[in-house]
C-alpha atoms as an extended CHARMM CRD file, in Angstrom:
* protein
*
       212  EXT
         1         1  MET       CA            101.2160000000      200.3190000000      158.7090000000  PROA      1               0.0000000000
         2         2  LYS       CA            101.8660000000      197.1580000000      156.6880000000  PROA      2               0.0000000000
         3         3  GLU       CA            100.8320000000      193.8500000000      158.2250000000  PROA      3               0.0000000000
         4         4  ARG       CA            103.4530000000      192.6110000000      160.6380000000  PROA      4               0.0000000000
         5         5  ILE       CA            105.3650000000      189.4280000000      159.7400000000  PROA      5               0.0000000000
         6         6  THR       CA            105.9040000000      187.4790000000      162.9550000000  PROA      6               0.0000000000
         7         7  ASP       CA            106.9030000000      184.1220000000      161.4520000000  PROA      7               0.0000000000
         8         8  CYS       CA            110.6850000000      184.0530000000      160.9640000000  PROA      8               0.0000000000
         9         9  ARG       CA            110.3270000000      181.7380000000      157.9640000000  PROA      9               0.0000000000
        10        10  LEU       CA            108.0090000000      184.1830000000      156.2180000000  PROA      10              0.0000000000
        11        11  LEU       CA            110.2990000000      187.0790000000      157.0790000000  PROA      11              0.0000000000
        12        12  ARG       CA            113.2220000000      185.1660000000      155.5830000000  PROA      12              0.0000000000
        13        13  LYS       CA            111.1590000000      184.4850000000      152.4540000000  PROA      13              0.0000000000
        14        14  LYS       CA            110.3110000000      188.1750000000      152.1700000000  PROA      14              0.0000000000
        15        15  THR       CA            113.9900000000      189.0900000000      152.5060000000  PROA      15              0.0000000000
        16        16  GLU       CA            114.9230000000      186.6120000000      149.7550000000  PROA      16              0.0000000000
        17        17  GLU       CA            112.3670000000      188.3050000000      147.4860000000  PROA      17              0.0000000000
        18        18  LEU       CA            113.8170000000      191.7040000000      148.3270000000  PROA      18              0.0000000000
        19        19  ARG       CA            117.3480000000      190.4260000000      147.7270000000  PROA      19              0.0000000000
        20        20  TYR       CA            116.3480000000      189.3990000000      144.1910000000  PROA      20              0.0000000000
        21        21  ASN       CA            114.7520000000      192.8100000000      143.5580000000  PROA      21              0.0000000000
        22        22  LEU       CA            117.8340000000      194.5870000000      144.8880000000  PROA      22              0.0000000000
        23        23  VAL       CA            120.2550000000      192.7040000000      142.6410000000  PROA      23              0.0000000000
        24        24  ALA       CA            117.9480000000      193.1290000000      139.6280000000  PROA      24              0.0000000000
        25        25  MET       CA            117.7020000000      196.8720000000      140.2710000000  PROA      25              0.0000000000
        26        26  MET       CA            121.4610000000      197.3490000000      140.4680000000  PROA      26              0.0000000000
        27        27  ASP       CA            122.0840000000      195.0820000000      137.4920000000  PROA      27              0.0000000000
        28        28  TYR       CA            119.6230000000      197.1070000000      135.4130000000  PROA      28              0.0000000000
        29        29  ALA       CA            121.3300000000      200.3390000000      136.4740000000  PROA      29              0.0000000000
        30        30  GLY       CA            124.8460000000      198.9580000000      136.1670000000  PROA      30              0.0000000000
        31        31  SER       CA            125.5600000000      200.8950000000      139.3250000000  PROA      31              0.0000000000
        32        32  GLY       CA            125.4650000000      200.7720000000      143.1170000000  PROA      32              0.0000000000
        33        33  HSD       CA            127.1980000000      199.1370000000      146.0710000000  PROA      33              0.0000000000
        34        34  PRO       CA            125.9880000000      195.5210000000      146.1860000000  PROA      34              0.0000000000
        35        35  GLY       CA            128.0550000000      194.3110000000      149.1500000000  PROA      35              0.0000000000
        36        36  GLY       CA            127.0470000000      196.9850000000      151.6480000000  PROA      36              0.0000000000
        37        37  SER       CA            123.4380000000      196.8780000000      150.4400000000  PROA      37              0.0000000000
        38        38  LEU       CA            123.0380000000      193.1080000000      150.6870000000  PROA      38              0.0000000000
        39        39  SER       CA            124.7160000000      192.8480000000      154.0850000000  PROA      39              0.0000000000
        40        40  VAL       CA            122.1950000000      195.1810000000      155.7130000000  PROA      40              0.0000000000
        41        41  LEU       CA            119.0140000000      193.8820000000      154.0740000000  PROA      41              0.0000000000
        42        42  GLU       CA            117.9990000000      191.4170000000      156.8190000000  PROA      42              0.0000000000
        43        43  ILE       CA            118.4330000000      194.1080000000      159.4670000000  PROA      43              0.0000000000
        44        44  ILE       CA            116.2290000000      196.6100000000      157.6660000000  PROA      44              0.0000000000
        45        45  SER       CA            113.6610000000      193.9610000000      156.7240000000  PROA      45              0.0000000000
        46        46  ALA       CA            113.2240000000      193.0890000000      160.3920000000  PROA      46              0.0000000000
        47        47  LEU       CA            112.6960000000      196.7650000000      161.2480000000  PROA      47              0.0000000000
        48        48  TYR       CA            110.1650000000      197.4320000000      158.4850000000  PROA      48              0.0000000000
        49        49  TYR       CA            108.2820000000      194.1310000000      158.3810000000  PROA      49              0.0000000000
        50        50  GLY       CA            108.7070000000      192.7990000000      161.9080000000  PROA      50              0.0000000000
        51        51  GLY       CA            106.4750000000      195.4380000000      163.4860000000  PROA      51              0.0000000000
        52        52  ILE       CA            109.4180000000      197.1780000000      165.1450000000  PROA      52              0.0000000000
        53        53  MET       CA            109.0910000000      200.5500000000      163.4110000000  PROA      53              0.0000000000
        54        54  ASN       CA            105.8930000000      202.5920000000      163.4320000000  PROA      54              0.0000000000
        55        55  ILE       CA            105.4710000000      203.7350000000      159.8120000000  PROA      55              0.0000000000
        56        56  ASP       CA            102.5950000000      204.0770000000      157.3550000000  PROA      56              0.0000000000
        57        57  PRO       CA            103.1370000000      204.3160000000      153.5600000000  PROA      57              0.0000000000
        58        58  GLU       CA             99.8060000000      206.1260000000      153.2580000000  PROA      58              0.0000000000
        59        59  ARG       CA            100.9960000000      208.7870000000      155.7200000000  PROA      59              0.0000000000
        60        60  PRO       CA            104.7350000000      209.1130000000      154.9600000000  PROA      60              0.0000000000
        61        61  ASP       CA            104.9850000000      212.5040000000      156.6930000000  PROA      61              0.0000000000
        62        62  CYS       CA            102.9780000000      211.6010000000      159.7980000000  PROA      62              0.0000000000
        63        63  PRO       CA            104.5450000000      213.5880000000      162.7090000000  PROA      63              0.0000000000
        64        64  ASP       CA            104.5870000000      210.6100000000      165.0980000000  PROA      64              0.0000000000
        65        65  ARG       CA            106.1170000000      208.1120000000      162.6490000000  PROA      65              0.0000000000
        66        66  ASP       CA            109.3940000000      206.5140000000      163.6580000000  PROA      66              0.0000000000
        67        67  ARG       CA            112.4380000000      207.9080000000      161.8630000000  PROA      67              0.0000000000
        68        68  PHE       CA            114.9980000000      205.8020000000      159.9990000000  PROA      68              0.0000000000
        69        69  VAL       CA            118.5480000000      206.9760000000      159.2780000000  PROA      69              0.0000000000
        70        70  MET       CA            120.6570000000      204.9330000000      156.8600000000  PROA      70              0.0000000000
        71        71  SER       CA            123.9760000000      206.3830000000      157.9400000000  PROA      71              0.0000000000
        72        72  LYS       CA            125.8100000000      204.1370000000      155.4770000000  PROA      72              0.0000000000
        73        73  GLY       CA            123.9800000000      205.9580000000      152.6840000000  PROA      73              0.0000000000
        74        74  HSD       CA            125.6070000000      203.9270000000      149.8910000000  PROA      74              0.0000000000
        75        75  ALA       CA            123.3150000000      201.0650000000      150.9880000000  PROA      75              0.0000000000
        76        76  SER       CA            120.3140000000      203.0280000000      149.7270000000  PROA      76              0.0000000000
        77        77  PRO       CA            119.2380000000      200.1690000000      147.3850000000  PROA      77              0.0000000000
        78        78  ALA       CA            118.3170000000      198.0690000000      150.4230000000  PROA      78              0.0000000000
        79        79  GLN       CA            115.9610000000      200.7780000000      151.6290000000  PROA      79              0.0000000000
        80        80  TYR       CA            114.5940000000      201.5200000000      148.1640000000  PROA      80              0.0000000000
        81        81  VAL       CA            113.4090000000      197.9670000000      147.4620000000  PROA      81              0.0000000000
        82        82  ILE       CA            111.6530000000      197.8900000000      150.8370000000  PROA      82              0.0000000000
        83        83  LEU       CA            109.9980000000      201.2840000000      150.3680000000  PROA      83              0.0000000000
        84        84  ALA       CA            108.7680000000      200.2300000000      146.9210000000  PROA      84              0.0000000000
        85        85  ASP       CA            107.4500000000      196.9280000000      148.2570000000  PROA      85              0.0000000000
        86        86  GLN       CA            105.6490000000      198.7170000000      151.0760000000  PROA      86              0.0000000000
        87        87  GLY       CA            103.9710000000      201.1840000000      148.7210000000  PROA      87              0.0000000000
        88        88  PHE       CA            105.8320000000      204.4280000000      149.3320000000  PROA      88              0.0000000000
        89        89  PHE       CA            106.2890000000      204.6910000000      145.5670000000  PROA      89              0.0000000000
        90        90  PRO       CA            105.5760000000      202.4370000000      142.5260000000  PROA      90              0.0000000000
        91        91  ARG       CA            107.8570000000      199.4280000000      142.0540000000  PROA      91              0.0000000000
        92        92  GLU       CA            108.4450000000      200.5130000000      138.4480000000  PROA      92              0.0000000000
        93        93  LYS       CA            110.4930000000      203.4240000000      139.7960000000  PROA      93              0.0000000000
        94        94  LEU       CA            113.2340000000      200.9750000000      140.8050000000  PROA      94              0.0000000000
        95        95  ARG       CA            114.2960000000      200.9760000000      137.1440000000  PROA      95              0.0000000000
        96        96  GLU       CA            115.2920000000      204.6180000000      137.6070000000  PROA      96              0.0000000000
        97        97  PHE       CA            117.9100000000      203.9550000000      140.2670000000  PROA      97              0.0000000000
        98        98  ASP       CA            120.9300000000      206.2540000000      139.8480000000  PROA      98              0.0000000000
        99        99  VAL       CA            119.5480000000      207.8200000000      136.6550000000  PROA      99              0.0000000000
       100       100  ASN       CA            120.1270000000      211.5720000000      136.2940000000  PROA      100             0.0000000000
       101       101  ASN       CA            117.4040000000      213.5450000000      138.1190000000  PROA      101             0.0000000000
       102       102  SER       CA            115.8610000000      210.3140000000      139.4130000000  PROA      102             0.0000000000
       103       103  MET       CA            113.9070000000      210.1240000000      142.6610000000  PROA      103             0.0000000000
       104       104  LEU       CA            116.2280000000      207.2270000000      143.5740000000  PROA      104             0.0000000000
       105       105  PRO       CA            119.8040000000      208.5840000000      143.7060000000  PROA      105             0.0000000000
       106       106  LYS       CA            122.7880000000      206.4090000000      144.5980000000  PROA      106             0.0000000000
       107       107  HSD       CA            122.8400000000      207.8410000000      148.1380000000  PROA      107             0.0000000000
       108       108  CYS       CA            119.7910000000      208.5280000000      150.2960000000  PROA      108             0.0000000000
       109       109  ASN       CA            118.1490000000      211.9220000000      149.7470000000  PROA      109             0.0000000000
       110       110  ARG       CA            115.1500000000      212.8890000000      151.8710000000  PROA      110             0.0000000000
       111       111  LYS       CA            114.0860000000      215.6050000000      149.4210000000  PROA      111             0.0000000000
       112       112  LEU       CA            113.7560000000      213.1720000000      146.5300000000  PROA      112             0.0000000000
       113       113  THR       CA            112.5410000000      209.8380000000      147.8900000000  PROA      113             0.0000000000
       114       114  PRO       CA            109.2520000000      209.2810000000      149.7790000000  PROA      114             0.0000000000
       115       115  GLY       CA            109.9340000000      207.4330000000      153.0240000000  PROA      115             0.0000000000
       116       116  VAL       CA            113.5470000000      208.5950000000      153.3650000000  PROA      116             0.0000000000
       117       117  ASP       CA            114.0550000000      210.6900000000      156.5070000000  PROA      117             0.0000000000
       118       118  ALA       CA            117.7410000000      211.6220000000      156.1910000000  PROA      118             0.0000000000
       119       119  SER       CA            120.1040000000      212.5290000000      153.3580000000  PROA      119             0.0000000000
       120       120  THR       CA            123.2390000000      210.4450000000      153.9080000000  PROA      120             0.0000000000
       121       121  GLY       CA            126.3500000000      209.2910000000      152.1360000000  PROA      121             0.0000000000
       122       122  ALA       CA            129.1370000000      211.1860000000      153.8790000000  PROA      122             0.0000000000
       123       123  LEU       CA            130.0560000000      208.3890000000      156.2770000000  PROA      123             0.0000000000
       124       124  GLY       CA            130.1350000000      209.1130000000      159.9930000000  PROA      124             0.0000000000
       125       125  GLN       CA            127.4540000000      211.8060000000      160.0330000000  PROA      125             0.0000000000
       126       126  GLY       CA            124.2320000000      209.8000000000      160.2370000000  PROA      126             0.0000000000
       127       127  MET       CA            124.4160000000      209.0720000000      163.9450000000  PROA      127             0.0000000000
       128       128  SER       CA            124.6440000000      212.7790000000      164.7210000000  PROA      128             0.0000000000
       129       129  MET       CA            121.5120000000      213.3430000000      162.6160000000  PROA      129             0.0000000000
       130       130  ALA       CA            119.7830000000      210.5550000000      164.5230000000  PROA      130             0.0000000000
       131       131  VAL       CA            120.7540000000      212.1160000000      167.8620000000  PROA      131             0.0000000000
       132       132  GLY       CA            119.2580000000      215.4240000000      166.7180000000  PROA      132             0.0000000000
       133       133  MET       CA            116.0350000000      213.7270000000      165.6310000000  PROA      133             0.0000000000
       134       134  ALA       CA            115.7680000000      211.8620000000      168.9300000000  PROA      134             0.0000000000
       135       135  MET       CA            116.2400000000      215.1130000000      170.8580000000  PROA      135             0.0000000000
       136       136  ALA       CA            113.6360000000      216.8360000000      168.6780000000  PROA      136             0.0000000000
       137       137  ALA       CA            111.0960000000      214.1270000000      169.5170000000  PROA      137             0.0000000000
       138       138  ARG       CA            111.2200000000      215.2870000000      173.1220000000  PROA      138             0.0000000000
       139       139  THR       CA            110.2590000000      218.8380000000      172.2110000000  PROA      139             0.0000000000
       140       140  GLU       CA            107.3380000000      218.0320000000      169.9180000000  PROA      140             0.0000000000
       141       141  ALA       CA            104.2450000000      217.3630000000      172.0020000000  PROA      141             0.0000000000
       142       142  GLU       CA            102.4430000000      215.4210000000      169.2600000000  PROA      142             0.0000000000
       143       143  ALA       CA            105.4450000000      213.5400000000      167.8980000000  PROA      143             0.0000000000
       144       144  LYS       CA            106.7500000000      211.0030000000      170.3940000000  PROA      144             0.0000000000
       145       145  TYR       CA            108.6780000000      208.8160000000      168.0010000000  PROA      145             0.0000000000
       146       146  SER       CA            111.7420000000      206.5660000000      168.0590000000  PROA      146             0.0000000000
       147       147  VAL       CA            114.7520000000      206.9240000000      165.7840000000  PROA      147             0.0000000000
       148       148  PHE       CA            116.5390000000      203.9380000000      164.2330000000  PROA      148             0.0000000000
       149       149  CYS       CA            120.0270000000      204.4250000000      162.8120000000  PROA      149             0.0000000000
       150       150  ILE       CA            122.0890000000      201.9410000000      160.7850000000  PROA      150             0.0000000000
       151       151  LEU       CA            125.8710000000      202.2690000000      160.9330000000  PROA      151             0.0000000000
       152       152  GLY       CA            128.5370000000      200.4320000000      158.9800000000  PROA      152             0.0000000000
       153       153  ASP       CA            131.4280000000      198.9920000000      160.9570000000  PROA      153             0.0000000000
       154       154  GLY       CA            133.9110000000      200.8640000000      158.7390000000  PROA      154             0.0000000000
       155       155  GLU       CA            132.3020000000      204.2230000000      159.4500000000  PROA      155             0.0000000000
       156       156  CYS       CA            132.5600000000      203.5450000000      163.1830000000  PROA      156             0.0000000000
       157       157  GLN       CA            136.2240000000      204.4940000000      162.7130000000  PROA      157             0.0000000000
       158       158  SER       CA            135.0210000000      208.1050000000      162.3990000000  PROA      158             0.0000000000
       159       159  GLY       CA            135.3880000000      210.3020000000      165.4640000000  PROA      159             0.0000000000
       160       160  GLU       CA            131.9790000000      211.9140000000      164.9580000000  PROA      160             0.0000000000
       161       161  ILE       CA            130.3170000000      208.5710000000      165.6990000000  PROA      161             0.0000000000
       162       162  TRP       CA            131.7800000000      208.6190000000      169.1960000000  PROA      162             0.0000000000
       163       163  GLU       CA            130.9030000000      212.2760000000      169.7750000000  PROA      163             0.0000000000
       164       164  ALA       CA            127.3100000000      211.3670000000      168.9080000000  PROA      164             0.0000000000
       165       165  ALA       CA            127.4650000000      208.3370000000      171.2010000000  PROA      165             0.0000000000
       166       166  MET       CA            128.5840000000      210.5440000000      174.0930000000  PROA      166             0.0000000000
       167       167  SER       CA            125.8210000000      213.0640000000      173.4010000000  PROA      167             0.0000000000
       168       168  ALA       CA            123.1310000000      210.3920000000      173.2830000000  PROA      168             0.0000000000
       169       169  ALA       CA            124.2580000000      209.0070000000      176.6330000000  PROA      169             0.0000000000
       170       170  LYS       CA            124.4560000000      212.4510000000      178.2330000000  PROA      170             0.0000000000
       171       171  TYR       CA            120.8980000000      213.3110000000      177.2180000000  PROA      171             0.0000000000
       172       172  GLY       CA            119.5270000000      209.8550000000      177.9970000000  PROA      172             0.0000000000
       173       173  LEU       CA            118.0620000000      209.3130000000      174.5280000000  PROA      173             0.0000000000
       174       174  ASP       CA            116.2400000000      206.0480000000      175.1440000000  PROA      174             0.0000000000
       175       175  ASN       CA            114.2290000000      206.6570000000      171.9650000000  PROA      175             0.0000000000
       176       176  LEU       CA            117.3730000000      206.1990000000      169.8370000000  PROA      176             0.0000000000
       177       177  LYS       CA            118.2240000000      202.6970000000      168.5890000000  PROA      177             0.0000000000
       178       178  VAL       CA            121.4660000000      202.1060000000      166.6770000000  PROA      178             0.0000000000
       179       179  VAL       CA            122.3630000000      198.9440000000      164.7640000000  PROA      179             0.0000000000
       180       180  VAL       CA            125.8930000000      198.3020000000      163.4750000000  PROA      180             0.0000000000
       181       181  ASP       CA            126.1030000000      196.3050000000      160.2500000000  PROA      181             0.0000000000
       182       182  ASN       CA            129.2970000000      194.4920000000      161.1780000000  PROA      182             0.0000000000
       183       183  ASN       CA            130.0600000000      193.0360000000      157.7370000000  PROA      183             0.0000000000
       184       184  ARG       CA            133.8350000000      193.3480000000      158.3640000000  PROA      184             0.0000000000
       185       185  LEU       CA            134.4730000000      195.1660000000      155.0740000000  PROA      185             0.0000000000
       186       186  GLN       CA            134.8950000000      198.6950000000      153.7950000000  PROA      186             0.0000000000
       187       187  ILE       CA            135.8400000000      200.1500000000      150.4210000000  PROA      187             0.0000000000
       188       188  ASP       CA            139.5950000000      199.5400000000      150.8200000000  PROA      188             0.0000000000
       189       189  GLY       CA            139.4810000000      196.0510000000      152.3090000000  PROA      189             0.0000000000
       190       190  PHE       CA            138.8400000000      194.3320000000      155.6330000000  PROA      190             0.0000000000
       191       191  SER       CA            137.9600000000      196.7630000000      158.4100000000  PROA      191             0.0000000000
       192       192  ASP       CA            140.3250000000      195.0990000000      160.8890000000  PROA      192             0.0000000000
       193       193  ASP       CA            143.2410000000      195.5410000000      158.4790000000  PROA      193             0.0000000000
       194       194  ILE       CA            142.5400000000      199.2340000000      157.9060000000  PROA      194             0.0000000000
       195       195  MET       CA            141.6190000000      200.3850000000      161.4230000000  PROA      195             0.0000000000
       196       196  PRO       CA            140.6070000000      197.7180000000      163.9600000000  PROA      196             0.0000000000
       197       197  LEU       CA            137.6030000000      198.5980000000      166.1170000000  PROA      197             0.0000000000
       198       198  GLY       CA            138.5050000000      196.1650000000      168.8710000000  PROA      198             0.0000000000
       199       199  ASP       CA            135.6490000000      195.2100000000      171.1760000000  PROA      199             0.0000000000
       200       200  LEU       CA            132.9450000000      197.4510000000      169.7400000000  PROA      200             0.0000000000
       201       201  ALA       CA            130.3030000000      196.3030000000      172.2230000000  PROA      201             0.0000000000
       202       202  ALA       CA            132.5800000000      197.0310000000      175.1870000000  PROA      202             0.0000000000
       203       203  LYS       CA            133.3790000000      200.4820000000      173.8150000000  PROA      203             0.0000000000
       204       204  LEU       CA            129.7180000000      201.4080000000      173.4310000000  PROA      204             0.0000000000
       205       205  ASP       CA            129.0030000000      200.0460000000      176.8670000000  PROA      205             0.0000000000
       206       206  ALA       CA            131.7640000000      202.2570000000      178.2630000000  PROA      206             0.0000000000
       207       207  PHE       CA            130.1450000000      205.2150000000      176.5210000000  PROA      207             0.0000000000
       208       208  GLY       CA            126.9530000000      204.6000000000      178.4980000000  PROA      208             0.0000000000
       209       209  TRP       CA            124.9580000000      202.5670000000      175.9920000000  PROA      209             0.0000000000
       210       210  LYS       CA            122.8390000000      199.4910000000      176.5920000000  PROA      210             0.0000000000
       211       211  VAL       CA            124.3820000000      196.9920000000      174.1920000000  PROA      211             0.0000000000
       212       212  PHE       CA            123.0780000000      193.7380000000      172.7440000000  PROA      212             0.0000000000
């Protein structure tokens, strides 16, 4: 596991470095979703560098590693720059983002990219994957891991998100952690103009979740 960054100032500095790499990568490719990628970068940086997730670039397939699900799969650039910085693959590979047959496609693909645990991009499905992973952790004697899932606020309009939320509460999946990137925007405009979510925290609380 990479050395943990406990100083908030150093973590902020690291995120600024990653932000530069992310923009440079997308500019070089002339492709990608900059808004959704940049808005989630601080969240993912805290998970990867703050000592929250148990991962090891030298053992990317370790059975007891924590799992990460980028449900808003179009924000893959944010995960790619972190994985490259942590040593899952060479930094030079960032120049191949969204190139045909590249190991770094526009949306997350677990079969192509070291360190990616879930193939995502069809919004609304990632939380169900995360629920399945969290349930699987209970059946694997040597793999007691946690699952971290990042949702976009726009995709929380999808009914499958709430089916997954009900399932997680029913099965008491305390090894599942979900973070909503509430950036207030989706592809067609402001989320509140398209389909208001109301009090998202109160809704999740009503579904049996512990909400912060």
